[in-house]
PDB file of N, CA, C and O in Angstrom:
ATOM      1  N   MET Z   1     124.018 174.339 153.831  1.00 58.00           N
ATOM      2  CA  MET Z   1     124.273 175.174 154.924  1.00 58.00           C
ATOM      3  C   MET Z   1     123.719 174.652 156.196  1.00 58.00           C
ATOM      4  O   MET Z   1     122.761 173.635 156.179  1.00 58.00           O
ATOM      5  N   VAL Z   2     123.922 174.581 157.393  1.00 70.00           N
ATOM      6  CA  VAL Z   2     124.072 173.711 158.416  1.00 70.00           C
ATOM      7  C   VAL Z   2     122.327 174.609 159.237  1.00 70.00           C
ATOM      8  O   VAL Z   2     122.449 176.014 159.100  1.00 70.00           O
ATOM      9  N   GLY Z   3     121.330 173.840 159.467  1.00 74.00           N
ATOM     10  CA  GLY Z   3     120.247 174.314 160.273  1.00 74.00           C
ATOM     11  C   GLY Z   3     119.185 174.425 159.319  1.00 74.00           C
ATOM     12  O   GLY Z   3     118.064 175.088 159.948  1.00 74.00           O
ATOM     13  N   ILE Z   4     119.495 174.420 157.960  1.00 77.00           N
ATOM     14  CA  ILE Z   4     118.209 174.884 157.331  1.00 77.00           C
ATOM     15  C   ILE Z   4     117.645 173.088 156.771  1.00 77.00           C
ATOM     16  O   ILE Z   4     118.603 173.097 155.910  1.00 77.00           O
ATOM     17  N   PRO Z   5     116.576 173.483 157.028  1.00 77.00           N
ATOM     18  CA  PRO Z   5     115.891 171.826 156.045  1.00 77.00           C
ATOM     19  C   PRO Z   5     115.510 171.985 154.561  1.00 77.00           C
ATOM     20  O   PRO Z   5     115.777 172.828 154.098  1.00 77.00           O
ATOM     21  N   PRO Z   6     116.226 170.748 154.052  1.00 79.00           N
ATOM     22  CA  PRO Z   6     115.705 170.706 152.641  1.00 79.00           C
ATOM     23  C   PRO Z   6     114.415 170.808 152.198  1.00 79.00           C
ATOM     24  O   PRO Z   6     113.497 170.945 153.010  1.00 79.00           O
ATOM     25  N   ARG Z   7     113.924 171.464 151.004  1.00 79.00           N
ATOM     26  CA  ARG Z   7     112.900 171.373 150.609  1.00 79.00           C
ATOM     27  C   ARG Z   7     111.998 170.099 150.609  1.00 79.00           C
ATOM     28  O   ARG Z   7     112.732 169.047 150.052  1.00 79.00           O
ATOM     29  N   LYS Z   8     110.947 169.881 150.824  1.00 82.00           N
ATOM     30  CA  LYS Z   8     109.792 169.678 150.772  1.00 82.00           C
ATOM     31  C   LYS Z   8     108.947 170.108 149.155  1.00 82.00           C
ATOM     32  O   LYS Z   8     108.408 171.030 149.228  1.00 82.00           O
ATOM     33  N   TRP Z   9     108.139 168.852 148.532  1.00 79.00           N
ATOM     34  CA  TRP Z   9     107.753 169.242 147.562  1.00 79.00           C
ATOM     35  C   TRP Z   9     106.167 168.811 147.710  1.00 79.00           C
ATOM     36  O   TRP Z   9     105.686 167.582 148.237  1.00 79.00           O
ATOM     37  N   ALA Z  10     104.935 169.695 147.637  1.00 84.00           N
ATOM     38  CA  ALA Z  10     103.629 169.086 147.408  1.00 84.00           C
ATOM     39  C   ALA Z  10     103.148 169.030 146.028  1.00 84.00           C
ATOM     40  O   ALA Z  10     103.110 169.683 144.973  1.00 84.00           O
ATOM     41  N   LYS Z  11     103.023 167.912 145.596  1.00 84.00           N
ATOM     42  CA  LYS Z  11     102.812 167.447 144.385  1.00 84.00           C
ATOM     43  C   LYS Z  11     101.336 168.031 144.290  1.00 84.00           C
ATOM     44  O   LYS Z  11     100.534 167.985 145.255  1.00 84.00           O
ATOM     45  N   GLY Z  12     100.249 168.053 142.785  1.00 87.00           N
ATOM     46  CA  GLY Z  12      98.994 168.249 142.862  1.00 87.00           C
ATOM     47  C   GLY Z  12      98.392 167.318 142.332  1.00 87.00           C
ATOM     48  O   GLY Z  12      99.237 166.144 141.998  1.00 87.00           O
ATOM     49  N   LYS Z  13      97.517 167.376 141.377  1.00 91.00           N
ATOM     50  CA  LYS Z  13      96.790 166.384 140.777  1.00 91.00           C
ATOM     51  C   LYS Z  13      96.678 166.564 139.717  1.00 91.00           C
ATOM     52  O   LYS Z  13      96.041 167.495 138.890  1.00 91.00           O
ATOM     53  N   PRO Z  14      97.335 166.225 138.532  1.00 92.00           N
ATOM     54  CA  PRO Z  14      97.534 166.014 137.707  1.00 92.00           C
ATOM     55  C   PRO Z  14      96.340 166.104 136.386  1.00 92.00           C
ATOM     56  O   PRO Z  14      96.122 166.957 135.559  1.00 92.00           O
ATOM     57  N   PHE Z  15      95.193 165.329 136.401  1.00 94.00           N
ATOM     58  CA  PHE Z  15      94.144 164.880 135.980  1.00 94.00           C
ATOM     59  C   PHE Z  15      93.340 166.145 135.985  1.00 94.00           C
ATOM     60  O   PHE Z  15      92.858 167.000 135.320  1.00 94.00           O
ATOM     61  N   ALA Z  16      93.124 166.592 137.555  1.00 93.00           N
ATOM     62  CA  ALA Z  16      92.454 168.283 137.728  1.00 93.00           C
ATOM     63  C   ALA Z  16      93.080 169.390 137.151  1.00 93.00           C
ATOM     64  O   ALA Z  16      92.628 170.478 137.031  1.00 93.00           O
ATOM     65  N   GLY Z  17      94.512 169.119 137.184  1.00 92.00           N
ATOM     66  CA  GLY Z  17      95.257 170.514 136.274  1.00 92.00           C
ATOM     67  C   GLY Z  17      95.156 170.275 135.371  1.00 92.00           C
ATOM     68  O   GLY Z  17      95.059 171.101 134.591  1.00 92.00           O
ATOM     69  N   PHE Z  18      94.893 169.086 134.534  1.00 95.00           N
ATOM     70  CA  PHE Z  18      94.662 169.175 132.945  1.00 95.00           C
ATOM     71  C   PHE Z  18      92.810 169.643 132.919  1.00 95.00           C
ATOM     72  O   PHE Z  18      92.668 170.389 131.635  1.00 95.00           O
ATOM     73  N   ARG Z  19      92.094 169.495 133.215  1.00 96.00           N
ATOM     74  CA  ARG Z  19      90.657 169.920 133.100  1.00 96.00           C
ATOM     75  C   ARG Z  19      90.716 171.454 134.134  1.00 96.00           C
ATOM     76  O   ARG Z  19      89.767 171.659 132.816  1.00 96.00           O
ATOM     77  N   SER Z  20      91.549 171.232 134.936  1.00 95.00           N
ATOM     78  CA  SER Z  20      90.932 173.220 134.588  1.00 95.00           C
ATOM     79  C   SER Z  20      91.883 173.645 133.702  1.00 95.00           C
ATOM     80  O   SER Z  20      91.356 174.926 132.820  1.00 95.00           O
ATOM     81  N   GLY Z  21      92.616 173.463 133.180  1.00 95.00           N
ATOM     82  CA  GLY Z  21      93.375 174.042 131.899  1.00 95.00           C
ATOM     83  C   GLY Z  21      92.628 174.158 130.743  1.00 95.00           C
ATOM     84  O   GLY Z  21      92.697 175.095 130.009  1.00 95.00           O
ATOM     85  N   VAL Z  22      91.765 172.968 130.620  1.00 96.00           N
ATOM     86  CA  VAL Z  22      91.204 173.014 129.349  1.00 96.00           C
ATOM     87  C   VAL Z  22      89.950 173.754 129.021  1.00 96.00           C
ATOM     88  O   VAL Z  22      89.810 173.957 128.464  1.00 96.00           O
ATOM     89  N   LEU Z  23      89.424 173.392 130.532  1.00 96.00           N
ATOM     90  CA  LEU Z  23      88.437 174.583 131.072  1.00 96.00           C
ATOM     91  C   LEU Z  23      88.595 176.128 130.796  1.00 96.00           C
ATOM     92  O   LEU Z  23      88.334 177.588 130.017  1.00 96.00           O
ATOM     93  N   LEU Z  24      90.094 176.830 131.145  1.00 95.00           N
ATOM     94  CA  LEU Z  24      90.619 177.867 131.206  1.00 95.00           C
ATOM     95  C   LEU Z  24      90.413 178.025 129.922  1.00 95.00           C
ATOM     96  O   LEU Z  24      90.402 179.238 129.160  1.00 95.00           O
ATOM     97  N   GLY Z  25      91.293 177.105 129.206  1.00 93.00           N
ATOM     98  CA  GLY Z  25      91.608 177.533 127.505  1.00 93.00           C
ATOM     99  C   GLY Z  25      90.450 177.480 126.763  1.00 93.00           C
ATOM    100  O   GLY Z  25      90.079 178.667 126.043  1.00 93.00           O
ATOM    101  N   ILE Z  26      89.299 176.911 126.872  1.00 93.00           N
ATOM    102  CA  ILE Z  26      87.904 177.008 126.267  1.00 93.00           C
ATOM    103  C   ILE Z  26      87.391 178.347 126.588  1.00 93.00           C
ATOM    104  O   ILE Z  26      87.033 179.203 125.838  1.00 93.00           O
ATOM    105  N   GLY Z  27      87.540 178.894 127.732  1.00 94.00           N
ATOM    106  CA  GLY Z  27      86.707 179.925 128.100  1.00 94.00           C
ATOM    107  C   GLY Z  27      87.884 181.039 127.261  1.00 94.00           C
ATOM    108  O   GLY Z  27      87.162 182.157 126.849  1.00 94.00           O
ATOM    109  N   ALA Z  28      88.978 181.281 127.632  1.00 91.00           N
ATOM    110  CA  ALA Z  28      90.198 182.066 127.024  1.00 91.00           C
ATOM    111  C   ALA Z  28      90.097 182.259 125.545  1.00 91.00           C
ATOM    112  O   ALA Z  28      89.790 183.188 124.897  1.00 91.00           O
ATOM    113  N   ALA Z  29      89.809 180.760 124.677  1.00 91.00           N
ATOM    114  CA  ALA Z  29      89.300 180.977 123.370  1.00 91.00           C
ATOM    115  C   ALA Z  29      87.828 181.724 122.998  1.00 91.00           C
ATOM    116  O   ALA Z  29      87.899 182.438 121.884  1.00 91.00           O
ATOM    117  N   LEU Z  30      87.236 181.379 123.760  1.00 92.00           N
ATOM    118  CA  LEU Z  30      85.501 181.912 123.432  1.00 92.00           C
ATOM    119  C   LEU Z  30      85.306 183.668 123.756  1.00 92.00           C
ATOM    120  O   LEU Z  30      84.700 184.503 123.202  1.00 92.00           O
ATOM    121  N   LEU Z  31      86.151 183.788 125.278  1.00 93.00           N
ATOM    122  CA  LEU Z  31      86.049 185.250 125.130  1.00 93.00           C
ATOM    123  C   LEU Z  31      87.060 186.438 124.351  1.00 93.00           C
ATOM    124  O   LEU Z  31      86.745 187.154 124.000  1.00 93.00           O
ATOM    125  N   LEU Z  32      88.083 185.737 123.472  1.00 90.00           N
ATOM    126  CA  LEU Z  32      89.048 186.448 122.576  1.00 90.00           C
ATOM    127  C   LEU Z  32      88.183 186.021 121.615  1.00 90.00           C
ATOM    128  O   LEU Z  32      88.126 187.387 120.582  1.00 90.00           O
ATOM    129  N   HIS Z  33      87.368 184.953 121.112  1.00 91.00           N
ATOM    130  CA  HIS Z  33      86.681 185.428 120.037  1.00 91.00           C
ATOM    131  C   HIS Z  33      85.636 186.404 119.889  1.00 91.00           C
ATOM    132  O   HIS Z  33      85.497 187.071 119.083  1.00 91.00           O
ATOM    133  N   GLN Z  34      84.603 186.564 121.292  1.00 93.00           N
ATOM    134  CA  GLN Z  34      83.963 187.176 121.708  1.00 93.00           C
ATOM    135  C   GLN Z  34      84.639 189.280 121.165  1.00 93.00           C
ATOM    136  O   GLN Z  34      83.534 189.780 120.976  1.00 93.00           O
ATOM    137  N   LEU Z  35      85.491 189.107 122.125  1.00 93.00           N
ATOM    138  CA  LEU Z  35      85.933 190.432 122.220  1.00 93.00           C
ATOM    139  C   LEU Z  35      86.377 190.306 120.306  1.00 93.00           C
ATOM    140  O   LEU Z  35      87.171 192.161 119.958  1.00 93.00           O
ATOM    141  N   GLY Z  36      86.686 189.858 119.284  1.00 91.00           N
ATOM    142  CA  GLY Z  36      86.758 190.138 117.919  1.00 91.00           C
ATOM    143  C   GLY Z  36      88.969 190.461 117.919  1.00 91.00           C
ATOM    144  O   GLY Z  36      88.953 190.607 116.930  1.00 91.00           O
ATOM    145  N   TRP Z  37      89.507 189.481 118.794  1.00 90.00           N
ATOM    146  CA  TRP Z  37      90.972 189.633 118.759  1.00 90.00           C
ATOM    147  C   TRP Z  37      91.342 188.378 117.768  1.00 90.00           C
ATOM    148  O   TRP Z  37      92.328 188.603 117.544  1.00 90.00           O
ATOM    149  N   TRP Z  38      90.651 187.131 117.634  1.00 84.00           N
ATOM    150  CA  TRP Z  38      90.965 186.116 116.516  1.00 84.00           C
ATOM    151  C   TRP Z  38      89.411 185.483 116.190  1.00 84.00           C
ATOM    152  O   TRP Z  38      88.384 185.310 117.184  1.00 84.00           O
ATOM    153  N   VAL Z  39      89.947 184.623 115.396  1.00 87.00           N
ATOM    154  CA  VAL Z  39      88.485 184.186 114.790  1.00 87.00           C
ATOM    155  C   VAL Z  39      88.480 182.628 115.963  1.00 87.00           C
ATOM    156  O   VAL Z  39      89.850 181.948 115.643  1.00 87.00           O
ATOM    157  N   LEU Z  40      87.394 182.042 115.596  1.00 86.00           N
ATOM    158  CA  LEU Z  40      87.370 180.580 116.443  1.00 86.00           C
ATOM    159  C   LEU Z  40      87.211 179.329 115.386  1.00 86.00           C
ATOM    160  O   LEU Z  40      86.886 179.330 113.986  1.00 86.00           O
ATOM    161  N   ASP Z  41      88.379 179.149 115.115  1.00 88.00           N
ATOM    162  CA  ASP Z  41      88.845 177.534 114.441  1.00 88.00           C
ATOM    163  C   ASP Z  41      89.178 176.428 115.041  1.00 88.00           C
ATOM    164  O   ASP Z  41      89.085 176.608 116.521  1.00 88.00           O
ATOM    165  N   VAL Z  42      89.385 175.570 114.796  1.00 86.00           N
ATOM    166  CA  VAL Z  42      90.243 174.182 115.267  1.00 86.00           C
ATOM    167  C   VAL Z  42      90.984 174.650 115.837  1.00 86.00           C
ATOM    168  O   VAL Z  42      91.960 173.979 117.042  1.00 86.00           O
ATOM    169  N   ASN Z  43      92.212 175.270 115.322  1.00 81.00           N
ATOM    170  CA  ASN Z  43      93.220 175.408 116.134  1.00 81.00           C
ATOM    171  C   ASN Z  43      92.519 176.807 117.597  1.00 81.00           C
ATOM    172  O   ASN Z  43      94.005 175.805 118.701  1.00 81.00           O
ATOM    173  N   THR Z  44      92.178 177.461 117.741  1.00 85.00           N
ATOM    174  CA  THR Z  44      92.051 177.796 118.546  1.00 85.00           C
ATOM    175  C   THR Z  44      90.968 177.265 119.506  1.00 85.00           C
ATOM    176  O   THR Z  44      90.868 177.084 120.880  1.00 85.00           O
ATOM    177  N   LEU Z  45      90.136 176.090 119.514  1.00 88.00           N
ATOM    178  CA  LEU Z  45      88.760 175.486 119.933  1.00 88.00           C
ATOM    179  C   LEU Z  45      89.502 174.557 120.229  1.00 88.00           C
ATOM    180  O   LEU Z  45      88.973 173.984 121.420  1.00 88.00           O
ATOM    181  N   VAL Z  46      90.054 173.687 119.754  1.00 90.00           N
ATOM    182  CA  VAL Z  46      90.829 172.308 120.469  1.00 90.00           C
ATOM    183  C   VAL Z  46      92.449 172.490 120.819  1.00 90.00           C
ATOM    184  O   VAL Z  46      92.751 172.225 121.897  1.00 90.00           O
ATOM    185  N   LEU Z  47      93.499 173.139 119.634  1.00 91.00           N
ATOM    186  CA  LEU Z  47      94.695 172.866 119.776  1.00 91.00           C
ATOM    187  C   LEU Z  47      95.302 173.690 121.455  1.00 91.00           C
ATOM    188  O   LEU Z  47      96.057 173.716 122.486  1.00 91.00           O
ATOM    189  N   LEU Z  48      94.165 175.116 121.682  1.00 91.00           N
ATOM    190  CA  LEU Z  48      94.366 176.076 122.852  1.00 91.00           C
ATOM    191  C   LEU Z  48      94.327 175.517 124.354  1.00 91.00           C
ATOM    192  O   LEU Z  48      94.685 175.758 125.144  1.00 91.00           O
ATOM    193  N   PRO Z  49      93.521 174.747 124.167  1.00 93.00           N
ATOM    194  CA  PRO Z  49      92.763 173.794 125.726  1.00 93.00           C
ATOM    195  C   PRO Z  49      93.488 172.950 125.655  1.00 93.00           C
ATOM    196  O   PRO Z  49      93.719 172.761 126.904  1.00 93.00           O
ATOM    197  N   LEU Z  50      93.543 172.150 124.547  1.00 95.00           N
ATOM    198  CA  LEU Z  50      94.790 171.257 125.283  1.00 95.00           C
ATOM    199  C   LEU Z  50      96.134 171.482 125.488  1.00 95.00           C
ATOM    200  O   LEU Z  50      96.685 171.127 125.962  1.00 95.00           O
ATOM    201  N   LEU Z  51      96.928 172.704 124.842  1.00 94.00           N
ATOM    202  CA  LEU Z  51      98.007 172.920 124.662  1.00 94.00           C
ATOM    203  C   LEU Z  51      97.811 173.705 126.406  1.00 94.00           C
ATOM    204  O   LEU Z  51      98.900 173.018 127.680  1.00 94.00           O
ATOM    205  N   SER Z  52      96.918 174.131 126.733  1.00 95.00           N
ATOM    206  CA  SER Z  52      96.891 174.764 128.146  1.00 95.00           C
ATOM    207  C   SER Z  52      96.589 173.836 129.517  1.00 95.00           C
ATOM    208  O   SER Z  52      97.073 173.657 130.715  1.00 95.00           O
ATOM    209  N   GLY Z  53      95.958 172.717 128.713  1.00 95.00           N
ATOM    210  CA  GLY Z  53      95.584 171.278 129.555  1.00 95.00           C
ATOM    211  C   GLY Z  53      96.673 170.374 130.250  1.00 95.00           C
ATOM    212  O   GLY Z  53      96.898 170.300 130.913  1.00 95.00           O
ATOM    213  N   LEU Z  54      97.676 170.893 128.921  1.00 96.00           N
ATOM    214  CA  LEU Z  54      98.790 169.953 129.565  1.00 96.00           C
ATOM    215  C   LEU Z  54      99.918 170.712 130.173  1.00 96.00           C
ATOM    216  O   LEU Z  54     100.857 170.451 131.108  1.00 96.00           O
ATOM    217  N   LEU Z  55     100.281 171.786 129.794  1.00 95.00           N
ATOM    218  CA  LEU Z  55     100.664 173.073 130.655  1.00 95.00           C
ATOM    219  C   LEU Z  55     100.234 173.278 132.311  1.00 95.00           C
ATOM    220  O   LEU Z  55     101.193 172.565 133.242  1.00 95.00           O
ATOM    221  N   PHE Z  56      98.879 172.849 132.666  1.00 94.00           N
ATOM    222  CA  PHE Z  56      98.432 173.091 133.701  1.00 94.00           C
ATOM    223  C   PHE Z  56      99.104 171.490 133.920  1.00 94.00           C
ATOM    224  O   PHE Z  56      99.627 171.357 135.327  1.00 94.00           O
ATOM    225  N   ALA Z  57      98.610 170.438 133.818  1.00 94.00           N
ATOM    226  CA  ALA Z  57      98.809 169.447 134.425  1.00 94.00           C
ATOM    227  C   ALA Z  57     100.438 168.920 134.717  1.00 94.00           C
ATOM    228  O   ALA Z  57     100.633 168.254 135.765  1.00 94.00           O
ATOM    229  N   GLY Z  58     101.490 169.229 133.894  1.00 93.00           N
ATOM    230  CA  GLY Z  58     102.723 169.716 134.074  1.00 93.00           C
ATOM    231  C   GLY Z  58     102.882 170.320 134.968  1.00 93.00           C
ATOM    232  O   GLY Z  58     104.012 170.006 136.374  1.00 93.00           O
ATOM    233  N   ARG Z  59     102.720 171.538 135.234  1.00 91.00           N
ATOM    234  CA  ARG Z  59     102.256 172.335 136.743  1.00 91.00           C
ATOM    235  C   ARG Z  59     102.102 171.647 137.908  1.00 91.00           C
ATOM    236  O   ARG Z  59     102.937 171.464 139.175  1.00 91.00           O
ATOM    237  N   ALA Z  60     100.953 170.798 138.229  1.00 90.00           N
ATOM    238  CA  ALA Z  60     100.801 169.890 138.994  1.00 90.00           C
ATOM    239  C   ALA Z  60     101.009 169.204 139.316  1.00 90.00           C
ATOM    240  O   ALA Z  60     101.766 168.638 140.478  1.00 90.00           O
ATOM    241  N   TRP Z  61     102.036 168.419 138.178  1.00 91.00           N
ATOM    242  CA  TRP Z  61     102.941 167.002 138.466  1.00 91.00           C
ATOM    243  C   TRP Z  61     104.137 167.558 139.234  1.00 91.00           C
ATOM    244  O   TRP Z  61     104.700 166.850 139.447  1.00 91.00           O
ATOM    245  N   LEU Z  62     104.812 168.961 138.677  1.00 88.00           N
ATOM    246  CA  LEU Z  62     106.206 169.113 139.226  1.00 88.00           C
ATOM    247  C   LEU Z  62     106.244 169.466 140.635  1.00 88.00           C
ATOM    248  O   LEU Z  62     106.583 169.310 141.492  1.00 88.00           O
ATOM    249  N   GLY Z  63     104.716 170.143 140.933  1.00 84.00           N
ATOM    250  CA  GLY Z  63     104.142 170.624 142.528  1.00 84.00           C
ATOM    251  C   GLY Z  63     105.307 171.743 142.496  1.00 84.00           C
ATOM    252  O   GLY Z  63     105.224 173.049 142.353  1.00 84.00           O
ATOM    253  N   THR Z  64     104.962 172.240 144.222  1.00 82.00           N
ATOM    254  CA  THR Z  64     105.636 173.295 144.312  1.00 82.00           C
ATOM    255  C   THR Z  64     106.450 173.299 145.808  1.00 82.00           C
ATOM    256  O   THR Z  64     105.781 172.258 147.020  1.00 82.00           O
ATOM    257  N   PRO Z  65     107.373 173.930 145.642  1.00 79.00           N
ATOM    258  CA  PRO Z  65     108.645 173.863 146.923  1.00 79.00           C
ATOM    259  C   PRO Z  65     108.231 174.442 148.154  1.00 79.00           C
ATOM    260  O   PRO Z  65     107.739 175.508 148.478  1.00 79.00           O
ATOM    261  N   TYR Z  66     108.513 173.874 149.177  1.00 78.00           N
ATOM    262  CA  TYR Z  66     108.465 174.796 150.618  1.00 78.00           C
ATOM    263  C   TYR Z  66     109.038 174.615 151.535  1.00 78.00           C
ATOM    264  O   TYR Z  66     109.299 173.062 151.588  1.00 78.00           O
ATOM    265  N   ARG Z  67     109.263 175.010 152.744  1.00 69.00           N
ATOM    266  CA  ARG Z  67     110.013 174.787 153.631  1.00 69.00           C
ATOM    267  C   ARG Z  67     109.458 174.237 154.862  1.00 69.00           C
ATOM    268  O   ARG Z  67     108.502 174.629 155.510  1.00 69.00           O
TER     269      ARG Z  67
END
């Protein structure tokens, strides 16, 4: 299209995204354990924070498009 500039990407910081994802995952695991929705074990205390950290780091690495 004529007159529309291409998208530019604002990249985030993957390490900061990973760190915030791990903290959010630990917080979610502890909160859901306190509410009695699941048992606190290795999967919820280790894997949930690692997976959410990787998800947040990937989102920060991809960035956000803007015009």
